[in-house]
JSON list of C-alpha atoms in Angstrom, two decimals:
[
{"chain": "F", "resi": 1413, "resn": "MET", "atom": "CA", "xyz": [3.42, -45.14, 3.10]},
{"chain": "F", "resi": 1414, "resn": "SER", "atom": "CA", "xyz": [2.20, -42.03, 1.41]},
{"chain": "F", "resi": 1415, "resn": "TRP", "atom": "CA", "xyz": [3.87, -38.58, 1.73]},
{"chain": "F", "resi": 1416, "resn": "GLN", "atom": "CA", "xyz": [0.79, -37.24, 3.56]},
{"chain": "F", "resi": 1417, "resn": "THR", "atom": "CA", "xyz": [0.99, -40.17, 6.03]},
{"chain": "F", "resi": 1418, "resn": "TYR", "atom": "CA", "xyz": [4.45, -39.01, 7.01]},
{"chain": "F", "resi": 1419, "resn": "VAL", "atom": "CA", "xyz": [3.21, -35.34, 7.61]},
{"chain": "F", "resi": 1420, "resn": "ASP", "atom": "CA", "xyz": [0.03, -36.34, 9.27]},
{"chain": "F", "resi": 1421, "resn": "ASP", "atom": "CA", "xyz": [1.35, -39.24, 11.60]},
{"chain": "F", "resi": 1422, "resn": "HIS", "atom": "CA", "xyz": [5.05, -38.35, 12.21]},
{"chain": "F", "resi": 1423, "resn": "LEU", "atom": "CA", "xyz": [5.33, -34.56, 12.04]},
{"chain": "F", "resi": 1424, "resn": "MET", "atom": "CA", "xyz": [1.96, -33.26, 13.07]},
{"chain": "F", "resi": 1425, "resn": "CYS", "atom": "CA", "xyz": [1.79, -36.04, 16.09]},
{"chain": "F", "resi": 1426, "resn": "ASP", "atom": "CA", "xyz": [1.14, -35.52, 19.56]},
{"chain": "F", "resi": 1427, "resn": "ILE", "atom": "CA", "xyz": [4.53, -34.74, 20.95]},
{"chain": "F", "resi": 1428, "resn": "ASP", "atom": "CA", "xyz": [5.85, -37.05, 23.77]},
{"chain": "F", "resi": 1429, "resn": "GLY", "atom": "CA", "xyz": [2.25, -37.31, 25.00]},
{"chain": "F", "resi": 1430, "resn": "THR", "atom": "CA", "xyz": [1.88, -33.90, 26.00]},
{"chain": "F", "resi": 1431, "resn": "GLY", "atom": "CA", "xyz": [-1.00, -33.19, 23.49]},
{"chain": "F", "resi": 1432, "resn": "HIS", "atom": "CA", "xyz": [0.98, -30.25, 21.90]},
{"chain": "F", "resi": 1433, "resn": "HIS", "atom": "CA", "xyz": [1.51, -30.29, 18.06]},
{"chain": "F", "resi": 1434, "resn": "LEU", "atom": "CA", "xyz": [3.59, -28.37, 15.30]},
{"chain": "F", "resi": 1435, "resn": "THR", "atom": "CA", "xyz": [1.59, -25.57, 14.14]},
{"chain": "F", "resi": 1436, "resn": "ALA", "atom": "CA", "xyz": [2.41, -26.73, 10.37]},
{"chain": "F", "resi": 1437, "resn": "ALA", "atom": "CA", "xyz": [4.31, -29.15, 8.46]},
{"chain": "F", "resi": 1438, "resn": "ALA", "atom": "CA", "xyz": [5.57, -30.14, 5.21]},
{"chain": "F", "resi": 1439, "resn": "ILE", "atom": "CA", "xyz": [7.56, -32.24, 2.97]},
{"chain": "F", "resi": 1440, "resn": "ILE", "atom": "CA", "xyz": [9.19, -30.42, 0.23]},
{"chain": "F", "resi": 1441, "resn": "GLY", "atom": "CA", "xyz": [11.37, -31.40, -2.89]},
{"chain": "F", "resi": 1442, "resn": "HIS", "atom": "CA", "xyz": [14.94, -29.83, -3.36]},
{"chain": "F", "resi": 1443, "resn": "ASP", "atom": "CA", "xyz": [13.26, -28.28, -6.65]},
{"chain": "F", "resi": 1444, "resn": "GLY", "atom": "CA", "xyz": [10.30, -26.66, -4.47]},
{"chain": "F", "resi": 1445, "resn": "SER", "atom": "CA", "xyz": [7.56, -29.28, -5.38]},
{"chain": "F", "resi": 1446, "resn": "VAL", "atom": "CA", "xyz": [5.26, -30.11, -2.39]},
{"chain": "F", "resi": 1447, "resn": "TRP", "atom": "CA", "xyz": [5.13, -33.53, -1.73]},
{"chain": "F", "resi": 1448, "resn": "ALA", "atom": "CA", "xyz": [2.92, -33.59, 1.37]},
{"chain": "F", "resi": 1449, "resn": "GLN", "atom": "CA", "xyz": [1.82, -30.89, 3.83]},
{"chain": "F", "resi": 1450, "resn": "SER", "atom": "CA", "xyz": [-0.55, -29.93, 6.68]},
{"chain": "F", "resi": 1451, "resn": "THR", "atom": "CA", "xyz": [-3.40, -27.97, 5.76]},
{"chain": "F", "resi": 1452, "resn": "SER", "atom": "CA", "xyz": [-2.01, -25.05, 8.02]},
{"chain": "F", "resi": 1453, "resn": "PHE", "atom": "CA", "xyz": [1.36, -24.92, 6.21]},
{"chain": "F", "resi": 1454, "resn": "PRO", "atom": "CA", "xyz": [1.60, -21.96, 4.12]},
{"chain": "F", "resi": 1455, "resn": "GLN", "atom": "CA", "xyz": [2.28, -21.37, 0.38]},
{"chain": "F", "resi": 1456, "resn": "ILE", "atom": "CA", "xyz": [5.83, -21.31, 0.08]},
{"chain": "F", "resi": 1457, "resn": "LYS", "atom": "CA", "xyz": [7.50, -19.26, -2.97]},
{"chain": "F", "resi": 1458, "resn": "SER", "atom": "CA", "xyz": [10.01, -20.94, -4.97]},
{"chain": "F", "resi": 1459, "resn": "GLN", "atom": "CA", "xyz": [12.53, -18.22, -4.55]},
{"chain": "F", "resi": 1460, "resn": "GLU", "atom": "CA", "xyz": [12.18, -19.03, -0.72]},
{"chain": "F", "resi": 1461, "resn": "VAL", "atom": "CA", "xyz": [13.11, -22.57, -1.29]},
{"chain": "F", "resi": 1462, "resn": "SER", "atom": "CA", "xyz": [15.98, -21.36, -3.64]},
{"chain": "F", "resi": 1463, "resn": "ASP", "atom": "CA", "xyz": [17.41, -19.40, -0.81]},
{"chain": "F", "resi": 1464, "resn": "ILE", "atom": "CA", "xyz": [17.04, -22.24, 1.62]},
{"chain": "F", "resi": 1465, "resn": "MET", "atom": "CA", "xyz": [18.97, -24.60, -0.61]},
{"chain": "F", "resi": 1466, "resn": "LYS", "atom": "CA", "xyz": [21.72, -21.86, -0.92]},
{"chain": "F", "resi": 1467, "resn": "ASP", "atom": "CA", "xyz": [22.05, -21.87, 2.65]},
{"chain": "F", "resi": 1468, "resn": "PHE", "atom": "CA", "xyz": [22.84, -25.37, 2.72]},
{"chain": "F", "resi": 1469, "resn": "ASP", "atom": "CA", "xyz": [25.13, -25.33, 0.34]},
{"chain": "F", "resi": 1470, "resn": "GLU", "atom": "CA", "xyz": [26.50, -21.81, 1.83]},
{"chain": "F", "resi": 1471, "resn": "PRO", "atom": "CA", "xyz": [25.75, -21.76, 5.34]},
{"chain": "F", "resi": 1472, "resn": "GLY", "atom": "CA", "xyz": [25.27, -18.48, 6.58]},
{"chain": "F", "resi": 1473, "resn": "HIS", "atom": "CA", "xyz": [23.58, -17.13, 3.50]},
{"chain": "F", "resi": 1474, "resn": "LEU", "atom": "CA", "xyz": [20.37, -16.36, 5.13]},
{"chain": "F", "resi": 1475, "resn": "ALA", "atom": "CA", "xyz": [21.87, -14.82, 8.26]},
{"chain": "F", "resi": 1476, "resn": "PRO", "atom": "CA", "xyz": [22.04, -11.36, 6.88]},
{"chain": "F", "resi": 1477, "resn": "THR", "atom": "CA", "xyz": [18.46, -11.39, 5.51]},
{"chain": "F", "resi": 1478, "resn": "GLY", "atom": "CA", "xyz": [16.51, -14.00, 7.46]},
{"chain": "F", "resi": 1479, "resn": "LEU", "atom": "CA", "xyz": [14.65, -17.36, 6.56]},
{"chain": "F", "resi": 1480, "resn": "HIS", "atom": "CA", "xyz": [11.41, -16.31, 4.55]},
{"chain": "F", "resi": 1481, "resn": "LEU", "atom": "CA", "xyz": [8.48, -18.69, 4.62]},
{"chain": "F", "resi": 1482, "resn": "ALA", "atom": "CA", "xyz": [5.38, -17.58, 2.95]},
{"chain": "F", "resi": 1483, "resn": "GLY", "atom": "CA", "xyz": [6.85, -13.99, 3.34]},
{"chain": "F", "resi": 1484, "resn": "VAL", "atom": "CA", "xyz": [6.94, -14.32, 7.13]},
{"chain": "F", "resi": 1485, "resn": "LYS", "atom": "CA", "xyz": [10.66, -13.68, 8.43]},
{"chain": "F", "resi": 1486, "resn": "TYR", "atom": "CA", "xyz": [12.41, -15.86, 10.90]},
{"chain": "F", "resi": 1487, "resn": "MET", "atom": "CA", "xyz": [15.77, -14.93, 12.37]},
{"chain": "F", "resi": 1488, "resn": "VAL", "atom": "CA", "xyz": [18.36, -17.79, 11.65]},
{"chain": "F", "resi": 1489, "resn": "ILE", "atom": "CA", "xyz": [19.96, -19.34, 14.75]},
{"chain": "F", "resi": 1490, "resn": "GLN", "atom": "CA", "xyz": [22.12, -22.06, 15.36]},
{"chain": "F", "resi": 1491, "resn": "GLY", "atom": "CA", "xyz": [21.43, -25.33, 13.02]},
{"chain": "F", "resi": 1492, "resn": "GLU", "atom": "CA", "xyz": [23.74, -28.03, 11.74]},
{"chain": "F", "resi": 1493, "resn": "SER", "atom": "CA", "xyz": [25.72, -26.56, 8.80]},
{"chain": "F", "resi": 1494, "resn": "GLY", "atom": "CA", "xyz": [24.59, -28.46, 5.53]},
{"chain": "F", "resi": 1495, "resn": "ALA", "atom": "CA", "xyz": [22.03, -30.47, 7.49]},
{"chain": "F", "resi": 1496, "resn": "VAL", "atom": "CA", "xyz": [19.40, -28.48, 9.57]},
{"chain": "F", "resi": 1497, "resn": "ILE", "atom": "CA", "xyz": [18.31, -24.70, 9.76]},
{"chain": "F", "resi": 1498, "resn": "ARG", "atom": "CA", "xyz": [16.54, -23.43, 12.63]},
{"chain": "F", "resi": 1499, "resn": "GLY", "atom": "CA", "xyz": [14.69, -20.09, 12.85]},
{"chain": "F", "resi": 1500, "resn": "LYS", "atom": "CA", "xyz": [13.12, -18.08, 15.54]},
{"chain": "F", "resi": 1501, "resn": "LYS", "atom": "CA", "xyz": [10.03, -15.64, 15.36]},
{"chain": "F", "resi": 1502, "resn": "GLY", "atom": "CA", "xyz": [8.72, -14.29, 18.74]},
{"chain": "F", "resi": 1503, "resn": "SER", "atom": "CA", "xyz": [7.38, -17.15, 20.62]},
{"chain": "F", "resi": 1504, "resn": "GLY", "atom": "CA", "xyz": [7.66, -19.57, 17.81]},
{"chain": "F", "resi": 1505, "resn": "GLY", "atom": "CA", "xyz": [10.01, -21.02, 14.90]},
{"chain": "F", "resi": 1506, "resn": "ILE", "atom": "CA", "xyz": [10.92, -23.16, 12.52]},
{"chain": "F", "resi": 1507, "resn": "THR", "atom": "CA", "xyz": [13.30, -26.33, 11.76]},
{"chain": "F", "resi": 1508, "resn": "ILE", "atom": "CA", "xyz": [14.30, -27.52, 8.32]},
{"chain": "F", "resi": 1509, "resn": "LYS", "atom": "CA", "xyz": [16.17, -30.73, 8.00]},
{"chain": "F", "resi": 1510, "resn": "LYS", "atom": "CA", "xyz": [17.71, -31.70, 4.55]},
{"chain": "F", "resi": 1511, "resn": "THR", "atom": "CA", "xyz": [17.49, -35.09, 3.22]},
{"chain": "F", "resi": 1512, "resn": "GLY", "atom": "CA", "xyz": [19.08, -36.51, -0.02]},
{"chain": "F", "resi": 1513, "resn": "GLN", "atom": "CA", "xyz": [15.88, -35.37, -2.18]},
{"chain": "F", "resi": 1514, "resn": "ALA", "atom": "CA", "xyz": [13.68, -33.21, 0.16]},
{"chain": "F", "resi": 1515, "resn": "LEU", "atom": "CA", "xyz": [13.39, -30.65, 2.93]},
{"chain": "F", "resi": 1516, "resn": "VAL", "atom": "CA", "xyz": [11.37, -31.28, 6.10]},
{"chain": "F", "resi": 1517, "resn": "PHE", "atom": "CA", "xyz": [9.65, -28.43, 7.58]},
{"chain": "F", "resi": 1518, "resn": "GLY", "atom": "CA", "xyz": [8.00, -27.79, 10.85]},
{"chain": "F", "resi": 1519, "resn": "THR", "atom": "CA", "xyz": [6.91, -24.70, 12.51]},
{"chain": "F", "resi": 1520, "resn": "TYR", "atom": "CA", "xyz": [5.62, -24.26, 16.13]},
{"chain": "F", "resi": 1521, "resn": "GLU", "atom": "CA", "xyz": [4.38, -21.92, 18.63]},
{"chain": "F", "resi": 1522, "resn": "GLU", "atom": "CA", "xyz": [4.62, -22.09, 22.55]},
{"chain": "F", "resi": 1523, "resn": "PRO", "atom": "CA", "xyz": [3.95, -24.09, 24.43]},
{"chain": "F", "resi": 1524, "resn": "VAL", "atom": "CA", "xyz": [6.16, -26.47, 22.02]},
{"chain": "F", "resi": 1525, "resn": "THR", "atom": "CA", "xyz": [9.76, -25.89, 22.54]},
{"chain": "F", "resi": 1526, "resn": "PRO", "atom": "CA", "xyz": [12.22, -25.43, 20.26]},
{"chain": "F", "resi": 1527, "resn": "GLY", "atom": "CA", "xyz": [13.82, -28.79, 21.13]},
{"chain": "F", "resi": 1528, "resn": "GLN", "atom": "CA", "xyz": [10.28, -30.57, 20.55]},
{"chain": "F", "resi": 1529, "resn": "CYS", "atom": "CA", "xyz": [10.16, -29.13, 17.15]},
{"chain": "F", "resi": 1530, "resn": "ASN", "atom": "CA", "xyz": [13.99, -29.93, 16.25]},
{"chain": "F", "resi": 1531, "resn": "MET", "atom": "CA", "xyz": [13.33, -33.64, 17.50]},
{"chain": "F", "resi": 1532, "resn": "VAL", "atom": "CA", "xyz": [10.19, -34.03, 15.51]},
{"chain": "F", "resi": 1533, "resn": "VAL", "atom": "CA", "xyz": [11.47, -32.85, 12.24]},
{"chain": "F", "resi": 1534, "resn": "GLU", "atom": "CA", "xyz": [14.96, -34.26, 12.62]},
{"chain": "F", "resi": 1535, "resn": "ARG", "atom": "CA", "xyz": [13.85, -37.57, 13.51]},
{"chain": "F", "resi": 1536, "resn": "LEU", "atom": "CA", "xyz": [11.91, -38.03, 10.39]},
{"chain": "F", "resi": 1537, "resn": "GLY", "atom": "CA", "xyz": [14.62, -36.47, 8.19]},
{"chain": "F", "resi": 1538, "resn": "ASP", "atom": "CA", "xyz": [17.22, -38.89, 9.68]},
{"chain": "F", "resi": 1539, "resn": "TYR", "atom": "CA", "xyz": [14.64, -41.65, 8.88]},
{"chain": "F", "resi": 1540, "resn": "LEU", "atom": "CA", "xyz": [14.17, -40.68, 5.32]},
{"chain": "F", "resi": 1541, "resn": "ILE", "atom": "CA", "xyz": [18.09, -40.51, 4.68]},
{"chain": "F", "resi": 1542, "resn": "ASP", "atom": "CA", "xyz": [18.26, -43.89, 6.20]},
{"chain": "F", "resi": 1543, "resn": "GLN", "atom": "CA", "xyz": [15.78, -44.83, 3.61]},
{"chain": "F", "resi": 1544, "resn": "GLY", "atom": "CA", "xyz": [17.87, -43.28, 1.09]},
{"chain": "F", "resi": 1545, "resn": "LEU", "atom": "CA", "xyz": [15.42, -40.70, 0.46]}
]
Protein backbone atom coordinates (compact mmCIF):
# COMPACT_ATOMS: atom_id res chain seq x y z
CA MET A 1 0.00 0.00 0.00
CA SER A 2 1.34 3.43 -0.88
CA TRP A 3 1.81 6.12 1.75
CA GLN A 4 -0.72 8.26 -0.10
CA THR A 5 -3.31 5.50 0.33
CA TYR A 6 -2.76 5.58 4.10
CA VAL A 7 -3.44 9.34 4.09
CA ASP A 8 -6.43 9.16 1.73
CA ASP A 9 -8.12 6.03 3.14
CA HIS A 10 -7.14 6.03 6.82
CA LEU A 11 -6.61 9.67 7.80
CA MET A 12 -8.96 11.59 5.48
CA CYS A 13 -11.69 8.98 5.91
CA ASP A 14 -15.32 9.45 6.97
CA ILE A 15 -15.14 9.43 10.79
CA ASP A 16 -17.52 6.91 12.39
CA GLY A 17 -20.00 7.23 9.52
CA THR A 18 -20.72 10.86 10.48
CA GLY A 19 -19.75 12.32 7.12
CA HIS A 20 -17.09 14.41 8.88
CA HIS A 21 -13.41 14.37 7.95
CA LEU A 22 -10.11 15.77 9.18
CA THR A 23 -9.28 19.08 7.49
CA ALA A 24 -5.75 17.95 6.60
CA ALA A 25 -3.39 15.04 7.21
CA ALA A 26 0.15 13.93 6.41
CA ILE A 27 2.81 11.35 7.11
CA ILE A 28 6.21 12.99 7.43
CA GLY A 29 9.56 11.34 8.10
CA HIS A 30 11.54 12.24 11.22
CA ASP A 31 13.90 14.14 8.89
CA GLY A 32 11.05 16.35 7.63
CA SER A 33 10.60 14.60 4.28
CA VAL A 34 6.94 14.37 3.24
CA TRP A 35 5.95 10.75 2.62
CA ALA A 36 2.35 11.61 1.75
CA GLN A 37 -0.14 14.38 2.47
CA SER A 38 -3.66 15.51 1.74
CA THR A 39 -4.02 18.31 -0.78
CA SER A 40 -5.13 20.57 2.09
CA PHE A 41 -2.03 19.95 4.25
CA PRO A 42 0.04 23.15 4.58
CA GLN A 43 3.70 23.47 3.63
CA ILE A 44 5.46 22.53 6.88
CA LYS A 45 8.82 24.16 7.59
CA SER A 46 11.91 22.11 8.48
CA GLN A 47 12.38 24.10 11.71
CA GLU A 48 8.82 23.20 12.72
CA VAL A 49 9.58 19.49 12.25
CA SER A 50 12.80 19.94 14.28
CA ASP A 51 10.85 21.61 17.10
CA ILE A 52 8.23 18.84 17.09
CA MET A 53 10.92 16.15 17.19
CA LYS A 54 12.62 17.98 20.08
CA ASP A 55 9.33 18.03 22.01
CA PHE A 56 9.05 14.25 21.63
CA ASP A 57 12.60 13.94 23.06
CA GLU A 58 12.09 16.67 25.68
CA PRO A 59 8.36 16.82 26.55
CA GLY A 60 7.31 20.37 27.37
CA HIS A 61 9.75 21.98 24.89
CA LEU A 62 6.88 23.43 22.81
CA ALA A 63 4.65 24.47 25.74
CA PRO A 64 6.09 28.01 26.17
CA THR A 65 6.14 28.89 22.44
CA GLY A 66 3.30 26.76 21.08
CA LEU A 67 3.33 24.27 18.25
CA HIS A 68 3.68 25.79 14.79
CA LEU A 69 2.52 24.23 11.53
CA ALA A 70 3.22 26.31 8.41
CA GLY A 71 3.41 29.37 10.65
CA VAL A 72 0.04 28.70 12.33
CA LYS A 73 0.35 28.55 16.12
CA TYR A 74 -1.44 25.91 18.19
CA MET A 75 -1.55 25.93 21.98
CA VAL A 76 -0.04 22.65 23.22
CA ILE A 77 -2.48 20.65 25.36
CA GLN A 78 -2.18 17.30 27.09
CA GLY A 79 -0.59 14.53 25.08
CA GLU A 80 1.31 11.35 25.78
CA SER A 81 4.92 12.05 26.67
CA GLY A 82 7.21 10.95 23.84
CA ALA A 83 4.33 9.50 21.76
CA VAL A 84 1.59 12.06 21.02
CA ILE A 85 1.46 15.86 20.84
CA ARG A 86 -1.92 17.57 20.78
CA GLY A 87 -2.65 21.21 20.05
CA LYS A 88 -5.67 23.50 20.02
CA LYS A 89 -6.47 26.60 17.98
CA GLY A 90 -9.94 28.12 18.15
CA SER A 91 -12.56 25.54 17.23
CA GLY A 92 -9.96 23.18 15.80
CA GLY A 93 -6.68 21.54 16.58
CA ILE A 94 -3.95 19.09 15.70
CA THR A 95 -2.80 15.62 16.73
CA ILE A 96 0.70 14.31 15.95
CA LYS A 97 1.62 10.67 16.63
CA LYS A 98 5.27 9.61 16.53
CA THR A 99 6.16 6.22 15.09
CA GLY A 100 9.59 4.64 14.72
CA GLN A 101 10.28 6.44 11.43
CA ALA A 102 7.54 8.99 10.88
CA LEU A 103 5.14 11.56 12.30
CA VAL A 104 1.44 11.15 11.56
CA PHE A 105 -0.38 14.53 11.44
CA GLY A 106 -4.08 15.27 11.53
CA THR A 107 -5.79 18.66 11.82
CA TYR A 108 -9.48 19.26 12.41
CA GLU A 109 -12.18 21.89 12.76
CA GLU A 110 -15.60 21.55 14.36
CA PRO A 111 -17.82 19.56 14.07
CA VAL A 112 -14.96 17.03 14.29
CA THR A 113 -14.03 16.64 17.95
CA PRO A 114 -10.53 16.42 19.46
CA GLY A 115 -11.26 12.82 20.46
CA GLN A 116 -12.22 11.86 16.91
CA CYS A 117 -9.01 13.38 15.51
CA ASN A 118 -6.95 11.65 18.20
CA MET A 119 -8.57 8.31 17.41
CA VAL A 120 -7.99 8.54 13.64
CA VAL A 121 -4.35 9.71 13.90
CA GLU A 122 -3.33 7.48 16.80
CA ARG A 123 -4.97 4.36 15.36
CA LEU A 124 -2.94 4.69 12.15
CA GLY A 125 0.20 5.57 14.15
CA ASP A 126 -0.22 2.48 16.34
CA TYR A 127 -0.71 0.32 13.24
CA LEU A 128 2.49 1.69 11.66
CA ILE A 129 4.38 1.06 14.92
CA ASP A 130 3.08 -2.54 14.91
CA GLN A 131 4.42 -2.85 11.33
CA GLY A 132 7.89 -1.71 12.45
CA LEU A 133 7.53 1.69 10.78
